[in-house]
mmCIF file of C-alpha atoms in Angstrom:
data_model
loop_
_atom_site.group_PDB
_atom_site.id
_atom_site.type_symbol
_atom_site.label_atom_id
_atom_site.label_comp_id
_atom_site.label_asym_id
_atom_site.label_seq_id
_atom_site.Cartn_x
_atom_site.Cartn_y
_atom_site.Cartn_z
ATOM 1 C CA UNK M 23 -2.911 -24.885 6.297
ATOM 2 C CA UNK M 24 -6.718 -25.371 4.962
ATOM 3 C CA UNK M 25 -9.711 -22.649 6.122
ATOM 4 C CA UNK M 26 -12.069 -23.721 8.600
ATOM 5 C CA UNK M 27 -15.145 -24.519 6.768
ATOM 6 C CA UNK M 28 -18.874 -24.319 7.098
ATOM 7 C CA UNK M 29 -18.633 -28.288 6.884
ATOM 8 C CA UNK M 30 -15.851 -28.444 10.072
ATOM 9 C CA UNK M 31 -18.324 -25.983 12.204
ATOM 10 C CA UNK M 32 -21.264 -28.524 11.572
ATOM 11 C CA UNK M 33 -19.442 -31.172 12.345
ATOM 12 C CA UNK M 34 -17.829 -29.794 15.744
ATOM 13 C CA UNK M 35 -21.722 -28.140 16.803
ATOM 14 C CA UNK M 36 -23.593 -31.511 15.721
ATOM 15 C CA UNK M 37 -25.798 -29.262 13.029
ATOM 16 C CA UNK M 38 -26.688 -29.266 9.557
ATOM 17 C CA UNK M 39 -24.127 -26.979 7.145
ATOM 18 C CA UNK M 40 -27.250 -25.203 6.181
ATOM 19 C CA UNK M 41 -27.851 -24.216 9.481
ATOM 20 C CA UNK M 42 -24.335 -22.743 9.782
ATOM 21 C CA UNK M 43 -24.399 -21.158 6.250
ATOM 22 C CA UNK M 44 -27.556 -19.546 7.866
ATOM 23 C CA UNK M 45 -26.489 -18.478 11.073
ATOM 24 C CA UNK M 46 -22.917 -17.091 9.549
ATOM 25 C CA UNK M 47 -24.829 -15.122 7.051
ATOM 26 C CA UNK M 48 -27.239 -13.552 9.479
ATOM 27 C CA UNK M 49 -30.302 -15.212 7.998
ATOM 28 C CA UNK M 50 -30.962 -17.443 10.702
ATOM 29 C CA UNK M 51 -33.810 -15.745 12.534
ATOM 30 C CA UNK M 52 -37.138 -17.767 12.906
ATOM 31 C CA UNK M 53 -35.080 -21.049 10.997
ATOM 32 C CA UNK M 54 -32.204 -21.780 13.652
ATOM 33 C CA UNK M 55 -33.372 -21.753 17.587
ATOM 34 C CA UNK M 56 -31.488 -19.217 19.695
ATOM 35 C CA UNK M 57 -29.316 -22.227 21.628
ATOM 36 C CA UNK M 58 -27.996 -23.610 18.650
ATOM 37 C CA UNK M 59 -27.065 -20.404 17.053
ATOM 38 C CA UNK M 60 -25.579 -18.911 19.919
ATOM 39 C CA UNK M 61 -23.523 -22.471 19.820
ATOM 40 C CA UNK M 62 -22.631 -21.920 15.990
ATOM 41 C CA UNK M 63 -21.073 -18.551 16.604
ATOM 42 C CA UNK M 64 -18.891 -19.701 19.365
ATOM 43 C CA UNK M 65 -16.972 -22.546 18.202
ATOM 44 C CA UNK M 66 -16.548 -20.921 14.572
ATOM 45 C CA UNK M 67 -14.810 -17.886 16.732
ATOM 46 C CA UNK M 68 -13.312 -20.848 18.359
ATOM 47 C CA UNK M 69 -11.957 -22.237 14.861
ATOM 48 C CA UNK M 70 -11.111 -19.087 13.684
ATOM 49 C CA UNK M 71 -13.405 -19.282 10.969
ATOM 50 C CA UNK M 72 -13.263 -16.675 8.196
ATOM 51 C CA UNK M 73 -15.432 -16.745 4.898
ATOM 52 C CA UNK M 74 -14.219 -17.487 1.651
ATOM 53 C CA UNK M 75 -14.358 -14.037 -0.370
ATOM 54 C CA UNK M 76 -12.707 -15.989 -3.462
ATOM 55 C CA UNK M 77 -15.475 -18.706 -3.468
ATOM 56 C CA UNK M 78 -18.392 -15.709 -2.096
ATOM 57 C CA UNK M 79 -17.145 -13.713 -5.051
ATOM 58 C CA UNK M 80 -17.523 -16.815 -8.036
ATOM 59 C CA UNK M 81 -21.335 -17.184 -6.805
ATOM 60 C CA UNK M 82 -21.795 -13.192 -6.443
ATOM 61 C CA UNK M 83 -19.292 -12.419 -9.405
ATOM 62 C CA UNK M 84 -18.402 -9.369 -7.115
ATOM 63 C CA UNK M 85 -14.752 -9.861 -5.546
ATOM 64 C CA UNK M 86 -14.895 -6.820 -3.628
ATOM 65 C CA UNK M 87 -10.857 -6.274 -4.548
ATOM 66 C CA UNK M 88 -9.283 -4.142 -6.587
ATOM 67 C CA UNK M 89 -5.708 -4.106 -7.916
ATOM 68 C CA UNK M 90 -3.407 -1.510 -7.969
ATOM 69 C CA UNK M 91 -0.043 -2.274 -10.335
ATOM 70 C CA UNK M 92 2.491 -0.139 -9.483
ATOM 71 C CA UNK M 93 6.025 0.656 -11.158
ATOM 72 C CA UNK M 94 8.694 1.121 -8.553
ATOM 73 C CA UNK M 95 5.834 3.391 -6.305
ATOM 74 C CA UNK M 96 6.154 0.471 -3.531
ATOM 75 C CA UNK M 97 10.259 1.412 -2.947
ATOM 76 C CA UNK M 98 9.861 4.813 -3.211
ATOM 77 C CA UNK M 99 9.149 7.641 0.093
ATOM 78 C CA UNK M 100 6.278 8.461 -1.287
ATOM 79 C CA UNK M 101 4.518 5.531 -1.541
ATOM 80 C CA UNK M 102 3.596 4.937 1.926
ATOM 81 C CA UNK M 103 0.728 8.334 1.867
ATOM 82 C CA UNK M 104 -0.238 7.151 -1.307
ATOM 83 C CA UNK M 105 -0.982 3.750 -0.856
ATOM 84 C CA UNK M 106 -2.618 4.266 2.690
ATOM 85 C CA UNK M 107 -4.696 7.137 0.857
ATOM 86 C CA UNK M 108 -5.669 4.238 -1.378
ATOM 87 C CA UNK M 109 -6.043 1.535 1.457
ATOM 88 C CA UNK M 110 -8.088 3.611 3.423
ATOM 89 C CA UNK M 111 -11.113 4.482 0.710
ATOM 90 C CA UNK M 112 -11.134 0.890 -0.164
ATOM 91 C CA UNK M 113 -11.877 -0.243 3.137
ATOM 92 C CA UNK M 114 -14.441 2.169 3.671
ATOM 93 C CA UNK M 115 -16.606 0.808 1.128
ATOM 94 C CA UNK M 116 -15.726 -2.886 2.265
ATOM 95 C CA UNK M 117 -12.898 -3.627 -0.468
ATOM 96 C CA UNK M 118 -10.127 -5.428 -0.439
ATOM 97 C CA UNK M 119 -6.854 -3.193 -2.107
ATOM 98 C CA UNK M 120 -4.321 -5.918 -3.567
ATOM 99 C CA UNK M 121 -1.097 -4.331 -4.773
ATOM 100 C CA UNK M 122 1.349 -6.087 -7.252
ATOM 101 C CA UNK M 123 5.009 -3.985 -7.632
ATOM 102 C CA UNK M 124 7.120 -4.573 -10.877
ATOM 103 C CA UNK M 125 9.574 -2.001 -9.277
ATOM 104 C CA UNK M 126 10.653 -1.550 -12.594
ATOM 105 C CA UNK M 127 11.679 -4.470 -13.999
ATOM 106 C CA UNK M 128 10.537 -4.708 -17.650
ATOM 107 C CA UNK M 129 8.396 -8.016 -18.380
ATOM 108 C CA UNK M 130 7.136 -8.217 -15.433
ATOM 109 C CA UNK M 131 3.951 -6.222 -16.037
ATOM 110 C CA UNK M 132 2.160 -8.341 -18.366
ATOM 111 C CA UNK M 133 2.715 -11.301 -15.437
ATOM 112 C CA UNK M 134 1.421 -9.411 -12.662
ATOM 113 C CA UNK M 135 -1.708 -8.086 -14.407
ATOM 114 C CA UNK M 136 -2.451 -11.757 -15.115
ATOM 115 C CA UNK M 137 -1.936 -12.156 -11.873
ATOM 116 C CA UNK M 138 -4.378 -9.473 -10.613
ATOM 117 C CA UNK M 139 -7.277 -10.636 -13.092
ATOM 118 C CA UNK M 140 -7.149 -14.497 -11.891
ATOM 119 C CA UNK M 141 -8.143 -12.765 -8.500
ATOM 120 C CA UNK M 142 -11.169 -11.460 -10.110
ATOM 121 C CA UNK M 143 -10.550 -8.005 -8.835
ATOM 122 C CA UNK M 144 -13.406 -5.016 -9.704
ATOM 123 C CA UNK M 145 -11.024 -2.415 -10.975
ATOM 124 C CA UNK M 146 -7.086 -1.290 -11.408
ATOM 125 C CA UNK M 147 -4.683 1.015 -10.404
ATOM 126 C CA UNK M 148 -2.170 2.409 -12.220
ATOM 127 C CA UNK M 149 0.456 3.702 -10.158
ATOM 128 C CA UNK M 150 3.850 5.042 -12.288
ATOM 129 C CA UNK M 151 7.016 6.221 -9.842
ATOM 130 C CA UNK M 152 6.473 9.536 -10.846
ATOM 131 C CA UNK M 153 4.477 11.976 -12.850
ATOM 132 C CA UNK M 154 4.508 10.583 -16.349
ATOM 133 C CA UNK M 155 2.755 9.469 -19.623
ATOM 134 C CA UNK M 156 1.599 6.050 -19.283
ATOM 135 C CA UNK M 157 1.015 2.875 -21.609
ATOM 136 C CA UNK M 158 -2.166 1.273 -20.094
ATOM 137 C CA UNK M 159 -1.977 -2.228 -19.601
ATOM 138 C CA UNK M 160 -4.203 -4.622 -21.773
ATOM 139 C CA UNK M 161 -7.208 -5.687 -19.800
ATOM 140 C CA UNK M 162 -10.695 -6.651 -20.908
ATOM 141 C CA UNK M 163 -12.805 -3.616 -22.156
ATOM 142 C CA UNK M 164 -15.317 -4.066 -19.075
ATOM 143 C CA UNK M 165 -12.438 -3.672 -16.409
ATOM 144 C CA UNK M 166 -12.508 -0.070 -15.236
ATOM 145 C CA UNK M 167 -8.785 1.673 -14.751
ATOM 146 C CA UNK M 168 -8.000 4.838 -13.196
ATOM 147 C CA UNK M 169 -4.354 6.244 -13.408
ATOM 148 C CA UNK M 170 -2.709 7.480 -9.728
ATOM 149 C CA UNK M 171 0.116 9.965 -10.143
ATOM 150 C CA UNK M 172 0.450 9.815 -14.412
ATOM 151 C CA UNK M 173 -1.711 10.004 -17.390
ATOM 152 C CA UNK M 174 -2.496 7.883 -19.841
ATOM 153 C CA UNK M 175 -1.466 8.420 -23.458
ATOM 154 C CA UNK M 176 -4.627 8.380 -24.931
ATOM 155 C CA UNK M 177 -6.608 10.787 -22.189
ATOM 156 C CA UNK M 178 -10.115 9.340 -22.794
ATOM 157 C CA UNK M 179 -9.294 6.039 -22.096
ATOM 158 C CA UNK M 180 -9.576 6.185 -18.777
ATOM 159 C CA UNK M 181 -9.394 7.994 -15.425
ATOM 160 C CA UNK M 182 -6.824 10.031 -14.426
ATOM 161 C CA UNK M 183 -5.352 12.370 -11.255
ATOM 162 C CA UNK M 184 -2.404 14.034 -11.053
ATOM 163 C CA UNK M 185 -0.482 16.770 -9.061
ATOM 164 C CA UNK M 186 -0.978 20.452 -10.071
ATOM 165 C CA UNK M 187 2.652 20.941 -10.759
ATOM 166 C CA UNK M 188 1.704 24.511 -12.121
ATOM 167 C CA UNK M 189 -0.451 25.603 -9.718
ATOM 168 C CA UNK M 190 1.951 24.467 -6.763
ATOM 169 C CA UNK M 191 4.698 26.213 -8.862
ATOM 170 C CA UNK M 192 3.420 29.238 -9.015
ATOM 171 C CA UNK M 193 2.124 29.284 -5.350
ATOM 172 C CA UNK M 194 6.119 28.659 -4.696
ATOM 173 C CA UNK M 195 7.444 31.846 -7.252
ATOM 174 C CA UNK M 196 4.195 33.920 -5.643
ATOM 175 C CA UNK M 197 5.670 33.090 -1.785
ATOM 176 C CA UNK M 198 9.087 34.603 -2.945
ATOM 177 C CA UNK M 199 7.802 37.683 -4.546
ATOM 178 C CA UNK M 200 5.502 38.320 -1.700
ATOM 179 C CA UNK M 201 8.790 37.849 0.636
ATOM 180 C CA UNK M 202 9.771 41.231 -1.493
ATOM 181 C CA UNK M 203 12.516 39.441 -4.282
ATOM 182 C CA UNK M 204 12.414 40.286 -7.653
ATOM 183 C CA UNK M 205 15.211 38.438 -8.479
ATOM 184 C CA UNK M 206 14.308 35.044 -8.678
ATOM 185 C CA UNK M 207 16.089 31.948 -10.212
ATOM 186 C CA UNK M 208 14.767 28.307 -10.632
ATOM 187 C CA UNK M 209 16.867 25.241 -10.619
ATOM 188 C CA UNK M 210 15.107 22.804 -12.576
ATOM 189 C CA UNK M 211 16.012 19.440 -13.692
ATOM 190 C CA UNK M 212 17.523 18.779 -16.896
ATOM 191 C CA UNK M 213 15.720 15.653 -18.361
ATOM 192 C CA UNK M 214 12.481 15.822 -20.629
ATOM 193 C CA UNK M 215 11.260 12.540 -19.814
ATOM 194 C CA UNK M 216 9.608 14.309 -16.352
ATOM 195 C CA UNK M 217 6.439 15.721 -17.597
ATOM 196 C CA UNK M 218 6.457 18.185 -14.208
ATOM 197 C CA UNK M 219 9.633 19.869 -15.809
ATOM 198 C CA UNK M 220 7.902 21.710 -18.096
ATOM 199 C CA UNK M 221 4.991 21.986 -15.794
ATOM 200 C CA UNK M 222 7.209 23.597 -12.818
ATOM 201 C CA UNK M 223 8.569 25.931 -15.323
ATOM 202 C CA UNK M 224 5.706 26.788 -16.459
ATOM 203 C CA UNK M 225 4.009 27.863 -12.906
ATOM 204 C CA UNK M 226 7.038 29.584 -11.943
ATOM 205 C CA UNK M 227 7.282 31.757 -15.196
ATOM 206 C CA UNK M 228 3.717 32.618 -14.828
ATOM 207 C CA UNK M 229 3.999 33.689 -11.124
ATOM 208 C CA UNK M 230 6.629 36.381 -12.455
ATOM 209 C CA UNK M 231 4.761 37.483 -14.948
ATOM 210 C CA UNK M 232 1.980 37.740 -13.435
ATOM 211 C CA UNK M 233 3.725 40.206 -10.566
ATOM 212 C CA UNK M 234 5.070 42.169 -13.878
ATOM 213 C CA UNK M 235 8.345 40.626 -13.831
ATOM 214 C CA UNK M 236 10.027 39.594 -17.306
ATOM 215 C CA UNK M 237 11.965 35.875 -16.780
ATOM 216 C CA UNK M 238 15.468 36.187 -17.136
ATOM 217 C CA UNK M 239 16.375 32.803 -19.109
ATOM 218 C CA UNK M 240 19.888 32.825 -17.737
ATOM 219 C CA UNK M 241 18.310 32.427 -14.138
ATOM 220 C CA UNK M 242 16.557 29.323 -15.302
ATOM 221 C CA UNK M 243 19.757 26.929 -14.742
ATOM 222 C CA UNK M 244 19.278 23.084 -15.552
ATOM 223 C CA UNK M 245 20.937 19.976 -12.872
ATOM 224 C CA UNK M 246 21.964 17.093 -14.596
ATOM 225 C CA UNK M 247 20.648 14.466 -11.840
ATOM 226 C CA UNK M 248 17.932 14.623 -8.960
ATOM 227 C CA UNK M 249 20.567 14.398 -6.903
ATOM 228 C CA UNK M 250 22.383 17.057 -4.195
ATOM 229 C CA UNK M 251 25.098 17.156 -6.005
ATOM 230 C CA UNK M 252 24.005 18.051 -8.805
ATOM 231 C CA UNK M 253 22.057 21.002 -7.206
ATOM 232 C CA UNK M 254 24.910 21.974 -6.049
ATOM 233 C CA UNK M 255 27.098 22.195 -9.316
ATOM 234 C CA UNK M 256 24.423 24.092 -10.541
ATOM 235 C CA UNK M 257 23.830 26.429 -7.536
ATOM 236 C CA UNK M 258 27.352 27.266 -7.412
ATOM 237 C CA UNK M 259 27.512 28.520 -11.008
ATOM 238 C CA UNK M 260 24.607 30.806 -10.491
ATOM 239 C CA UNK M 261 25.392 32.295 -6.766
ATOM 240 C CA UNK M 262 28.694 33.237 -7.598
ATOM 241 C CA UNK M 263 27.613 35.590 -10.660
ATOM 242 C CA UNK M 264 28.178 39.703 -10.137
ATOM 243 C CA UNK M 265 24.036 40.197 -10.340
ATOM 244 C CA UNK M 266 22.792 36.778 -8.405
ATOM 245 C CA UNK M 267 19.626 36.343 -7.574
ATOM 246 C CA UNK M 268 18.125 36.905 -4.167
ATOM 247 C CA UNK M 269 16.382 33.427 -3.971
ATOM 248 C CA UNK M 270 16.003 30.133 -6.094
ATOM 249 C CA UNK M 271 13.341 28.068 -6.911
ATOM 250 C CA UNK M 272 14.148 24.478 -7.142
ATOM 251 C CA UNK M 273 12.096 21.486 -9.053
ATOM 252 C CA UNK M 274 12.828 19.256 -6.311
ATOM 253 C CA UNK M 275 14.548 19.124 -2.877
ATOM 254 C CA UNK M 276 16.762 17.093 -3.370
ATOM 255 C CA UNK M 277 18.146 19.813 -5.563
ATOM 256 C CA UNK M 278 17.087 22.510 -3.090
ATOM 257 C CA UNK M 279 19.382 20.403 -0.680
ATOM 258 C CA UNK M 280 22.071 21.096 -3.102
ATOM 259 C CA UNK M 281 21.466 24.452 -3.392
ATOM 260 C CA UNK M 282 22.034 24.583 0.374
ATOM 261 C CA UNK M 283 25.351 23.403 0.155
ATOM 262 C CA UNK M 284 26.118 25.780 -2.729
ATOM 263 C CA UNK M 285 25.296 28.660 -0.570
ATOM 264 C CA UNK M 286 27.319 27.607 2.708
ATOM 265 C CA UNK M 287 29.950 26.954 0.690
ATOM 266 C CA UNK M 288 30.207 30.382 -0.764
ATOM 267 C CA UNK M 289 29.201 31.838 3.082
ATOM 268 C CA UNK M 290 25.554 32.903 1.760
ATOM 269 C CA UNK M 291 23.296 32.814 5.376
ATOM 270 C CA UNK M 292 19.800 31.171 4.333
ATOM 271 C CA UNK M 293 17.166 33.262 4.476
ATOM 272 C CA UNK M 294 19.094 36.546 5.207
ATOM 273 C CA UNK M 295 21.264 36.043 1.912
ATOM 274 C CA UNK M 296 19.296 33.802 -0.014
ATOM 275 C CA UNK M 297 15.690 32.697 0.028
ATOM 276 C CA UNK M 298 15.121 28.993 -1.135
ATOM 277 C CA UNK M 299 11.705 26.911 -1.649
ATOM 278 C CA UNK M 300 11.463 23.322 -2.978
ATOM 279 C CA UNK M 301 8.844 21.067 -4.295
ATOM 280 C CA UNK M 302 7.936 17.718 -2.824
ATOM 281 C CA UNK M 303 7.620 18.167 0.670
ATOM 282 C CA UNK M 304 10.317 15.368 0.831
ATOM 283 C CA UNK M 305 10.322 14.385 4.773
ATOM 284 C CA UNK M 306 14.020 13.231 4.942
ATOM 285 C CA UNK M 307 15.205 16.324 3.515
ATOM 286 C CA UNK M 308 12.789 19.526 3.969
ATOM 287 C CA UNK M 309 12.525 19.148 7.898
ATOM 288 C CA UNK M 310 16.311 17.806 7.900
ATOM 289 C CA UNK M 311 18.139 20.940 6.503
ATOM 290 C CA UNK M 312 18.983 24.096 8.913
ATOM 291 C CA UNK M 313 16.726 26.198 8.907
ATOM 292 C CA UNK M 314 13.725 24.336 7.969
ATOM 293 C CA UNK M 315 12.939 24.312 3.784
ATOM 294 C CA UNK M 316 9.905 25.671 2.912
ATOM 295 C CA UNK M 317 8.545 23.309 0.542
ATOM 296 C CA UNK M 318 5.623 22.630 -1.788
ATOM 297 C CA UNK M 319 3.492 19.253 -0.590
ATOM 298 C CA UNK M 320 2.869 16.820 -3.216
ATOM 299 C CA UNK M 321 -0.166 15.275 -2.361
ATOM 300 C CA UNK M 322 0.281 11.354 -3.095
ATOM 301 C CA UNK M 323 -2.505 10.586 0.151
ATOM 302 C CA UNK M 324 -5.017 12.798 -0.969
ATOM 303 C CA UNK M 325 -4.409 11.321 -5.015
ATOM 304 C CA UNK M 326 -4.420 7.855 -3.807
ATOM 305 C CA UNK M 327 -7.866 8.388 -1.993
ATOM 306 C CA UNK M 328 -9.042 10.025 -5.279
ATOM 307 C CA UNK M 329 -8.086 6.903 -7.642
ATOM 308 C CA UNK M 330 -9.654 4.380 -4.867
ATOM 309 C CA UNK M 331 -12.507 6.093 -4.782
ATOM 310 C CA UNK M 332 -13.355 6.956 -8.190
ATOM 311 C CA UNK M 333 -11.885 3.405 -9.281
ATOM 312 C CA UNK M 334 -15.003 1.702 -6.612
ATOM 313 C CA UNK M 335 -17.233 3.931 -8.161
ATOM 314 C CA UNK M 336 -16.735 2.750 -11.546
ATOM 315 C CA UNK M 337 -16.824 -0.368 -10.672
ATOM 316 C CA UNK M 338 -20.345 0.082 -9.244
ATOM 317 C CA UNK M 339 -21.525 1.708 -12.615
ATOM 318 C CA UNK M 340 -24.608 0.178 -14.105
ATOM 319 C CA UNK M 341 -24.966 0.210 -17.776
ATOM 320 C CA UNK M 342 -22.416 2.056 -20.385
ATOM 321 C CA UNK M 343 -19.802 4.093 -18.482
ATOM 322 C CA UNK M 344 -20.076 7.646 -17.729
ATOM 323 C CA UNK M 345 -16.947 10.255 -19.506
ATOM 324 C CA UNK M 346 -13.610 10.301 -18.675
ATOM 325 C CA UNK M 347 -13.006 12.329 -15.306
ATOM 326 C CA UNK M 348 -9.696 14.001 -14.394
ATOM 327 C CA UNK M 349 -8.233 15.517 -11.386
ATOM 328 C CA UNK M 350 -5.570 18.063 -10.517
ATOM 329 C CA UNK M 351 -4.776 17.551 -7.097
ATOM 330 C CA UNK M 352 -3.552 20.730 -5.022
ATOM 331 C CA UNK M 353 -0.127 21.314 -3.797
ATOM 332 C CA UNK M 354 0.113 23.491 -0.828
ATOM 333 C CA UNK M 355 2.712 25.183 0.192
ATOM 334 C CA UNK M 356 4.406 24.621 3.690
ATOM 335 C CA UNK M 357 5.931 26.742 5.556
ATOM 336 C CA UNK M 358 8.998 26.270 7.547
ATOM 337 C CA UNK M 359 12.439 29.382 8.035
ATOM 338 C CA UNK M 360 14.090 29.342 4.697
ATOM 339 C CA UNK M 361 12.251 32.197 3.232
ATOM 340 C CA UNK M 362 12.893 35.627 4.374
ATOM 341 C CA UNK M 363 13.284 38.929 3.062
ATOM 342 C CA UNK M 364 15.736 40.574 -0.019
ATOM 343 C CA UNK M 365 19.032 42.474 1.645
ATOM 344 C CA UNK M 366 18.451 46.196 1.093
#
């Protein structure tokens, strides 16, 4: 099915297509009488006329679209805050956000960027599934990029945001302590490819130290998966020592789920035996589990508005680009019943 055209709506209102390109285009004041414009605007509602942004954006050579090129982000739970965060920046300034998924097939990347350019868009997206390193895709020199949820190997090639995995660590380890426990154990996840591994470590360690307490590197236990159940093997191991710890830490909560299970199964009450906080804020799990897990939100909406944002304003840079900016977005902490005071 073809657009209605400037040509059909000339044709149907017995005018010239100038006079329609005029009236459609606001312009027509003082060249088109009233009647005839009032006329014009009626029957191209009546057509359902649209303009052509593909043809508008040839003449103007400004597409008003950008592309975001995402790696599995699309079939993930996250993805819906992020790409609405993104969605919602772009049509504030009158863009159009056009998003390509290779849910991560390999070879399809090099297709769907081809795909995005021959649409003329402004700028790109780079969306990996999770915190990670990230090859940038080859586009022409003049295209600004800006990375959503990674960073890009070389850091001054382009823009950048990303969670504060430390900072929303260490707010997690701080809550605990503040609860009153000293003896604190993190359940991380055994796989160096996740750059927040390290980073989550990190946070938590300096949380301790920071309240004078040493880490114990046998309460820093490792899952093999993101899974439950591997939270659980893990969890089980480590609650069922002589001198266990009074609460637990975990990299995700998934694995905090896990940890759950761990504890019912060896008749632990959450909070009055244990004390447990995740990371991820992860909406089928944290408000799922009895009682509520207080959580650390990652903050994909607030991250995607960032990279729209910054992405439209280099787009709408005149001259040689300005330097490199990144951004650590925060993670706040929320609140819910599984954190509660050390046993006396």
């Amino acid at each position: 099915m073809s657009l209605v055209t400037l040509r059909d709506i000339a044709k149907e209102v017995g005018v010239s297509i100038s006079a329609v390109s005029l009236v459609l285009n606001d312009r027509s004041d003082g060249r088109v009488n009233a009647e005839a414009a009032a006329r014009i605007r009626a029957v191209a509602e009546e057509l359902g006329y649209v303009p052509n942004l593909l043809a508008r954006g040839l003449k103007t050579k400004h597409s008003l679209t950008i592309g975001l090129l995402s790696d599995g982000v699309a079939s993930t739970p996250f993805a819906g805050p992020m790409i609405a965060g993104a969605q919602t920046v772009a049509a504030e300034f009158g863009y159009l956000l056009m998003l390509i998924d290779t849910v991560g097939m390999t070879g399809l990347e090099a297709p769907a960027v081809k795909a995005l350019l021959q649409r003329n868009i402004e700028g790109l997206i780079v969306a990996p599934d999770y915190h990670a390193i990230v090859t940038l895709p080859r586009v022409p020199r003049s295209l600004p990029i800006v990375v959503l949820d990674g960073r890009p190997e070389d850091p001054t090639m382009s823009d950048w945001v990303v969670p504060d995995e430390t900072g929303g660590a260490f707010t997690a380890t701080r809550h605990l302590i503040e609860a009153g426990h000293r003896r604190i154990a993190m359940c991380n996840f055994d796989n160096k490819r996740y750059v927040a591994t390290k980073l989550r470590r990190q946070g938590y360690e300096e949380a301790l130290r920071t309240a004078g307490i040493e880490p114990d590197p046998s309460l820093h236990v490792l899952a093999k998966e993101l899974t439950a159940a591997a939270g659980k093997e893990a969890a089980l191991e480590l609650l069922s020592r002589s001198d266990r710890p009074t609460a637990v830490f975990c990299f995700s909560d998934k694995l905090a789920f896990g940890v759950y299970q761990a504890a019912a199964q060896l008749g632990l009450r959450i909070p009055e035996d244990l004390s447990i906080v995740g990371f991820d804020n992860h909406a089928f799990v944290a408000e799922s589990l009895l009682p509520g897990l207080t959580t650390v939100q990652l903050p994909h909406h607030e991250m995607g508005v960032w990279a729209a944002r910054r992405l439209i304003e280099r787009s709408q840079e005149a001259g040689e680009p300005g330097p490199v900016v990144s951004q650590l977005a925060h993670c706040p902490l929320v609140e819910r019943a599984s954190v509660g005071p050390p046993r006396a």
